[in-house]
mmCIF file of C-alpha atoms in Angstrom:
data_model
loop_
_atom_site.group_PDB
_atom_site.id
_atom_site.type_symbol
_atom_site.label_atom_id
_atom_site.label_comp_id
_atom_site.label_asym_id
_atom_site.label_seq_id
_atom_site.Cartn_x
_atom_site.Cartn_y
_atom_site.Cartn_z
ATOM 1 C CA THR A 1 11.643 -5.523 10.968
ATOM 2 C CA GLN A 2 8.948 -7.736 9.768
ATOM 3 C CA LEU A 3 9.229 -8.842 6.204
ATOM 4 C CA LEU A 4 6.591 -10.263 3.780
ATOM 5 C CA GLU A 5 7.846 -12.235 0.803
ATOM 6 C CA GLN A 6 5.566 -12.729 -2.180
ATOM 7 C CA SER A 7 6.051 -15.167 -4.810
ATOM 8 C CA PRO A 8 5.996 -15.205 -7.774
ATOM 9 C CA GLN A 9 7.103 -11.710 -8.502
ATOM 10 C CA PHE A 10 5.837 -11.833 -12.031
ATOM 11 C CA LEU A 11 3.184 -14.172 -13.531
ATOM 12 C CA SER A 12 1.926 -14.235 -17.045
ATOM 13 C CA ILE A 13 -0.913 -16.642 -17.829
ATOM 14 C CA GLN A 14 -3.626 -17.178 -20.468
ATOM 15 C CA GLU A 15 -7.247 -16.462 -19.894
ATOM 16 C CA GLY A 16 -8.956 -19.272 -18.101
ATOM 17 C CA GLU A 17 -6.100 -20.678 -16.168
ATOM 18 C CA ASN A 18 -5.938 -20.962 -12.456
ATOM 19 C CA LEU A 19 -3.106 -19.364 -10.505
ATOM 20 C CA THR A 20 -1.991 -19.060 -6.779
ATOM 21 C CA VAL A 21 0.115 -16.175 -5.310
ATOM 22 C CA TYR A 22 1.963 -16.795 -2.028
ATOM 23 C CA CYS A 23 2.672 -14.392 0.863
ATOM 24 C CA ASN A 24 5.134 -15.553 3.569
ATOM 25 C CA SER A 25 6.710 -14.145 6.675
ATOM 26 C CA SER A 26 8.652 -15.432 9.739
ATOM 27 C CA SER A 27 6.690 -13.010 11.810
ATOM 28 C CA VAL A 28 3.067 -13.396 13.188
ATOM 29 C CA PHE A 29 0.593 -10.723 11.931
ATOM 30 C CA SER A 30 -2.634 -9.836 13.899
ATOM 31 C CA SER A 31 -4.264 -9.966 10.456
ATOM 32 C CA LEU A 32 -3.389 -9.708 6.666
ATOM 33 C CA GLN A 33 -4.762 -7.791 4.065
ATOM 34 C CA TRP A 34 -4.660 -8.239 0.173
ATOM 35 C CA TYR A 35 -4.785 -5.211 -2.049
ATOM 36 C CA ARG A 36 -4.943 -4.816 -5.960
ATOM 37 C CA GLN A 37 -3.244 -2.090 -7.721
ATOM 38 C CA GLU A 38 -3.744 -0.876 -11.266
ATOM 39 C CA PRO A 39 -1.320 1.214 -13.125
ATOM 40 C CA GLY A 40 -1.466 4.941 -11.939
ATOM 41 C CA GLU A 41 -3.700 4.303 -9.061
ATOM 42 C CA GLY A 42 -3.340 3.624 -5.464
ATOM 43 C CA PRO A 43 -3.830 0.065 -4.047
ATOM 44 C CA VAL A 44 -7.527 -0.972 -3.308
ATOM 45 C CA LEU A 45 -8.381 -3.382 -0.498
ATOM 46 C CA LEU A 46 -9.612 -6.853 -1.648
ATOM 47 C CA VAL A 47 -9.982 -8.678 1.564
ATOM 48 C CA THR A 48 -8.807 -8.879 5.266
ATOM 49 C CA VAL A 49 -8.179 -12.181 7.062
ATOM 50 C CA VAL A 50 -8.048 -12.243 10.743
ATOM 51 C CA THR A 51 -8.295 -15.736 12.158
ATOM 52 C CA GLY A 52 -5.662 -18.393 11.555
ATOM 53 C CA GLY A 53 -6.843 -20.934 9.032
ATOM 54 C CA GLU A 54 -9.542 -18.450 7.771
ATOM 55 C CA VAL A 55 -10.640 -18.833 4.198
ATOM 56 C CA LYS A 56 -12.546 -15.962 2.348
ATOM 57 C CA LYS A 57 -13.863 -16.174 -1.202
ATOM 58 C CA LEU A 58 -14.641 -13.061 -3.455
ATOM 59 C CA LYS A 59 -16.200 -14.531 -6.717
ATOM 60 C CA ARG A 60 -13.303 -16.190 -8.314
ATOM 61 C CA LEU A 61 -10.653 -15.201 -5.773
ATOM 62 C CA THR A 62 -10.010 -17.528 -2.561
ATOM 63 C CA PHE A 63 -7.911 -16.132 0.163
ATOM 64 C CA GLN A 64 -6.363 -18.123 3.004
ATOM 65 C CA PHE A 65 -4.559 -17.186 6.174
ATOM 66 C CA GLY A 66 -2.170 -19.687 7.482
ATOM 67 C CA ASP A 67 -2.851 -21.519 10.690
ATOM 68 C CA ALA A 68 0.133 -19.711 12.622
ATOM 69 C CA ARG A 69 -0.871 -16.250 11.053
ATOM 70 C CA LYS A 70 2.474 -16.011 9.249
ATOM 71 C CA ASP A 71 1.462 -16.660 5.625
ATOM 72 C CA SER A 72 -1.390 -16.309 3.215
ATOM 73 C CA SER A 73 -2.405 -17.292 -0.309
ATOM 74 C CA LEU A 74 -4.483 -15.846 -2.968
ATOM 75 C CA HIS A 75 -5.989 -18.338 -5.593
ATOM 76 C CA ILE A 76 -7.797 -17.103 -8.666
ATOM 77 C CA THR A 77 -9.816 -19.479 -10.674
ATOM 78 C CA ALA A 78 -10.314 -19.138 -14.512
ATOM 79 C CA ALA A 79 -8.404 -15.845 -14.688
ATOM 80 C CA GLN A 80 -9.617 -13.136 -16.851
ATOM 81 C CA PRO A 81 -7.976 -10.196 -18.432
ATOM 82 C CA GLY A 82 -9.592 -8.006 -15.948
ATOM 83 C CA ASP A 83 -7.664 -9.659 -13.299
ATOM 84 C CA THR A 84 -4.518 -8.135 -14.635
ATOM 85 C CA GLY A 85 -2.771 -5.829 -11.917
ATOM 86 C CA LEU A 86 -0.254 -5.866 -8.957
ATOM 87 C CA TYR A 87 -1.380 -7.938 -5.984
ATOM 88 C CA LEU A 88 0.040 -6.818 -2.800
ATOM 89 C CA CYS A 89 -0.396 -8.707 0.737
ATOM 90 C CA ALA A 90 0.188 -6.569 3.881
ATOM 91 C CA GLY A 91 0.429 -7.597 7.334
ATOM 92 C CA THR A 92 -0.966 -5.720 10.196
ATOM 93 C CA SER A 93 0.971 -4.908 13.327
ATOM 94 C CA GLY A 94 -0.258 -2.152 15.761
ATOM 95 C CA SER A 95 -1.077 0.860 13.690
ATOM 96 C CA ARG A 96 1.131 -0.154 10.775
ATOM 97 C CA LEU A 97 0.765 -2.185 7.602
ATOM 98 C CA THR A 98 3.921 -3.986 6.239
ATOM 99 C CA PHE A 99 3.639 -4.555 2.502
ATOM 100 C CA GLY A 100 5.189 -7.343 0.394
ATOM 101 C CA GLU A 101 6.878 -6.475 -2.894
ATOM 102 C CA GLY A 102 3.926 -7.473 -4.763
ATOM 103 C CA THR A 103 2.993 -9.927 -7.658
ATOM 104 C CA GLN A 104 2.644 -8.594 -11.064
ATOM 105 C CA LEU A 105 -0.208 -10.628 -12.749
ATOM 106 C CA THR A 106 -0.825 -10.386 -16.503
ATOM 107 C CA VAL A 107 -3.822 -12.385 -17.856
ATOM 108 C CA ASN A 108 -3.596 -12.556 -21.732
ATOM 109 C CA PRO A 109 -6.821 -12.927 -23.828
ATOM 110 C CA ASN B 1 -17.020 12.172 -0.966
ATOM 111 C CA ALA B 2 -13.718 12.681 -2.749
ATOM 112 C CA GLY B 3 -11.979 10.217 -0.557
ATOM 113 C CA VAL B 4 -8.153 10.855 -0.340
ATOM 114 C CA THR B 5 -6.847 13.329 -2.667
ATOM 115 C CA GLN B 6 -3.099 14.222 -3.517
ATOM 116 C CA THR B 7 -1.456 17.051 -5.361
ATOM 117 C CA PRO B 8 0.438 17.356 -7.479
ATOM 118 C CA LYS B 9 -0.040 14.171 -9.653
ATOM 119 C CA PHE B 10 3.520 14.647 -11.270
ATOM 120 C CA ARG B 11 6.509 16.728 -10.364
ATOM 121 C CA ILE B 12 10.153 17.111 -11.553
ATOM 122 C CA LEU B 13 12.496 18.575 -9.039
ATOM 123 C CA LYS B 14 16.309 19.478 -9.196
ATOM 124 C CA ILE B 15 18.599 18.281 -6.593
ATOM 125 C CA GLY B 16 18.511 20.272 -3.606
ATOM 126 C CA GLN B 17 15.029 21.893 -4.218
ATOM 127 C CA SER B 18 12.258 21.675 -1.793
ATOM 128 C CA MET B 19 8.580 20.907 -2.207
ATOM 129 C CA THR B 20 5.523 19.773 -0.330
ATOM 130 C CA LEU B 21 3.280 16.945 -1.294
ATOM 131 C CA GLN B 22 -0.377 17.682 -0.402
ATOM 132 C CA CYS B 23 -2.820 15.194 0.858
ATOM 133 C CA ALA B 24 -6.308 15.502 2.214
ATOM 134 C CA GLN B 25 -9.090 13.158 3.142
ATOM 135 C CA ASP B 26 -12.784 13.924 3.754
ATOM 136 C CA MET B 27 -13.850 10.771 5.444
ATOM 137 C CA ASN B 28 -13.026 12.028 8.931
ATOM 138 C CA HIS B 29 -10.310 9.268 9.491
ATOM 139 C CA ASN B 30 -8.004 9.701 12.489
ATOM 140 C CA TYR B 31 -5.151 7.586 10.967
ATOM 141 C CA MET B 32 -3.204 8.931 8.039
ATOM 142 C CA TYR B 33 -0.038 7.371 6.302
ATOM 143 C CA TRP B 34 2.773 8.319 3.722
ATOM 144 C CA TYR B 35 4.208 5.515 1.805
ATOM 145 C CA ARG B 36 6.679 5.444 -1.169
ATOM 146 C CA GLN B 37 6.595 3.031 -3.884
ATOM 147 C CA ASP B 38 9.724 2.228 -6.009
ATOM 148 C CA PRO B 39 9.714 0.201 -9.388
ATOM 149 C CA GLY B 40 8.872 -3.534 -8.697
ATOM 150 C CA MET B 41 8.718 -2.880 -5.006
ATOM 151 C CA GLY B 42 5.935 -2.796 -2.433
ATOM 152 C CA LEU B 43 5.065 0.260 -0.327
ATOM 153 C CA LYS B 44 7.453 1.445 2.434
ATOM 154 C CA LEU B 45 6.043 3.637 5.262
ATOM 155 C CA ILE B 46 7.510 7.173 5.510
ATOM 156 C CA TYR B 47 5.517 8.569 8.311
ATOM 157 C CA TYR B 48 2.141 8.112 9.858
ATOM 158 C CA SER B 49 -0.300 10.119 12.088
ATOM 159 C CA VAL B 50 -2.775 8.693 14.704
ATOM 160 C CA GLY B 51 -4.542 12.126 14.904
ATOM 161 C CA ALA B 52 -4.240 15.891 14.622
ATOM 162 C CA GLY B 53 -0.886 17.016 16.261
ATOM 163 C CA ILE B 54 0.678 13.495 16.498
ATOM 164 C CA THR B 55 3.051 11.978 14.009
ATOM 165 C CA ASP B 56 5.524 9.226 14.174
ATOM 166 C CA LYS B 57 8.221 7.912 11.967
ATOM 167 C CA GLY B 58 7.778 4.866 9.589
ATOM 168 C CA GLU B 59 10.453 2.687 8.081
ATOM 169 C CA VAL B 60 12.147 5.178 5.850
ATOM 170 C CA PRO B 61 11.754 8.648 7.292
ATOM 171 C CA ASN B 62 15.059 10.143 6.501
ATOM 172 C CA GLY B 63 14.968 13.268 4.153
ATOM 173 C CA TYR B 64 11.237 13.890 4.738
ATOM 174 C CA ASN B 65 9.109 15.940 7.560
ATOM 175 C CA VAL B 66 5.385 15.771 8.120
ATOM 176 C CA SER B 67 2.911 17.748 10.030
ATOM 177 C CA ARG B 68 -0.705 17.122 11.184
ATOM 178 C CA SER B 69 -2.478 20.354 12.102
ATOM 179 C CA THR B 70 -6.006 19.249 11.154
ATOM 180 C CA THR B 71 -7.728 15.921 10.812
ATOM 181 C CA GLU B 72 -8.146 16.350 7.118
ATOM 182 C CA ASP B 73 -4.628 17.334 5.892
ATOM 183 C CA PHE B 74 -1.328 15.482 6.158
ATOM 184 C CA PRO B 75 1.517 17.087 4.120
ATOM 185 C CA LEU B 76 4.794 15.519 3.250
ATOM 186 C CA ARG B 77 7.827 17.853 3.118
ATOM 187 C CA LEU B 78 10.988 17.256 1.256
ATOM 188 C CA GLU B 79 13.653 19.644 2.214
ATOM 189 C CA LEU B 80 16.814 18.883 0.139
ATOM 190 C CA ALA B 81 15.613 16.781 -2.895
ATOM 191 C CA ALA B 82 18.083 13.787 -3.881
ATOM 192 C CA PRO B 83 17.876 11.495 -6.617
ATOM 193 C CA SER B 84 17.115 8.733 -4.029
ATOM 194 C CA GLN B 85 13.924 10.320 -3.527
ATOM 195 C CA THR B 86 12.587 9.404 -7.103
ATOM 196 C CA SER B 87 9.539 7.476 -6.520
ATOM 197 C CA VAL B 88 5.711 7.363 -6.370
ATOM 198 C CA TYR B 89 4.317 8.719 -3.084
ATOM 199 C CA PHE B 90 0.955 7.561 -1.760
ATOM 200 C CA CYS B 91 -1.073 8.905 0.953
ATOM 201 C CA ALA B 92 -3.599 6.711 2.721
ATOM 202 C CA SER B 93 -6.016 7.218 5.701
ATOM 203 C CA SER B 94 -8.017 4.735 7.684
ATOM 204 C CA LEU B 95 -10.860 5.071 10.391
ATOM 205 C CA PHE B 96 -9.080 3.084 13.069
ATOM 206 C CA ARG B 97 -5.805 1.188 13.599
ATOM 207 C CA GLY B 98 -5.050 -2.489 12.831
ATOM 208 C CA ALA B 99 -7.057 -4.676 10.536
ATOM 209 C CA TYR B 100 -8.974 -1.757 8.948
ATOM 210 C CA GLU B 101 -8.997 -0.682 5.411
ATOM 211 C CA GLN B 102 -6.609 1.777 4.204
ATOM 212 C CA TYR B 103 -7.743 4.155 1.621
ATOM 213 C CA PHE B 104 -5.291 5.314 -0.777
ATOM 214 C CA GLY B 105 -4.934 8.428 -2.875
ATOM 215 C CA PRO B 106 -3.993 8.243 -6.401
ATOM 216 C CA GLY B 107 -0.263 9.006 -5.889
ATOM 217 C CA THR B 108 2.333 11.596 -6.817
ATOM 218 C CA ARG B 109 5.042 10.666 -9.222
ATOM 219 C CA LEU B 110 8.178 12.556 -8.292
ATOM 220 C CA THR B 111 11.387 12.595 -10.256
ATOM 221 C CA VAL B 112 14.577 14.369 -8.839
ATOM 222 C CA THR B 113 17.206 15.128 -11.324
#
C-alpha cells in the first residue's frame, strides 16, 4: 500500500504570513496532484506535477515535486483568508489516486 | 454541463438497512470513482470503473457494491448498513487514467445509527 503523509495536519496563521505544507512518501509516484477542498464540497484540483524537480506557480502558490518523485511541497506567500481550506496531496499510480490525510489551513484576518 | 452530480446530499440509515448512492456525470468520462472521507482523514478509494461494464475494488471495498451499466452512471450500493459506514461519500470522474484531473461531486453525508 502506498502511503502519503502530510504535515502539518492543522495550521492556523494570520493574514499576510507565509506557510509551507509537506507531502511525503516512501513510494515513487508517476505524478502528484494538489487539491483544495472547502466545507461541504468535493476537492478541486489546483495543480499536477509530473517531472522530478518540477516547480509550478499558481499566483501566490508554489508547488514543487521532489527530485525522486516521492515528495512534494506547497508554499503559500502572503496568505489570505480566502486560502482557508483543506489541502490534499494525491499521488498517481496507474488508474488510482492515493490521497494524503490533508492539511487544514485557517487564515485569520 | 452539470459535471458530477450526487444524490442524496444527506441520509440517515438504521443499522441493517440498505441504500443506493447515485452518481452521474455528463462529461463523457470513461473513469469513475467512489471515495469515502472520514473526519480528519483523506479520501479512501472504495471502487472504481474504467468504463461501462468494468469495475474494480479499491482500498476499502468491504460492505459496498457497484455497477456501471452506462458511461454516465456509477451507483454505489450499501447492502447492510453498519455504523462504520458513517462517512461522507464522494463520486469522481476523469477523462483518462493517471495524471489527469479528477472531477468530484458535492458529496453525500451518510449517518448510520
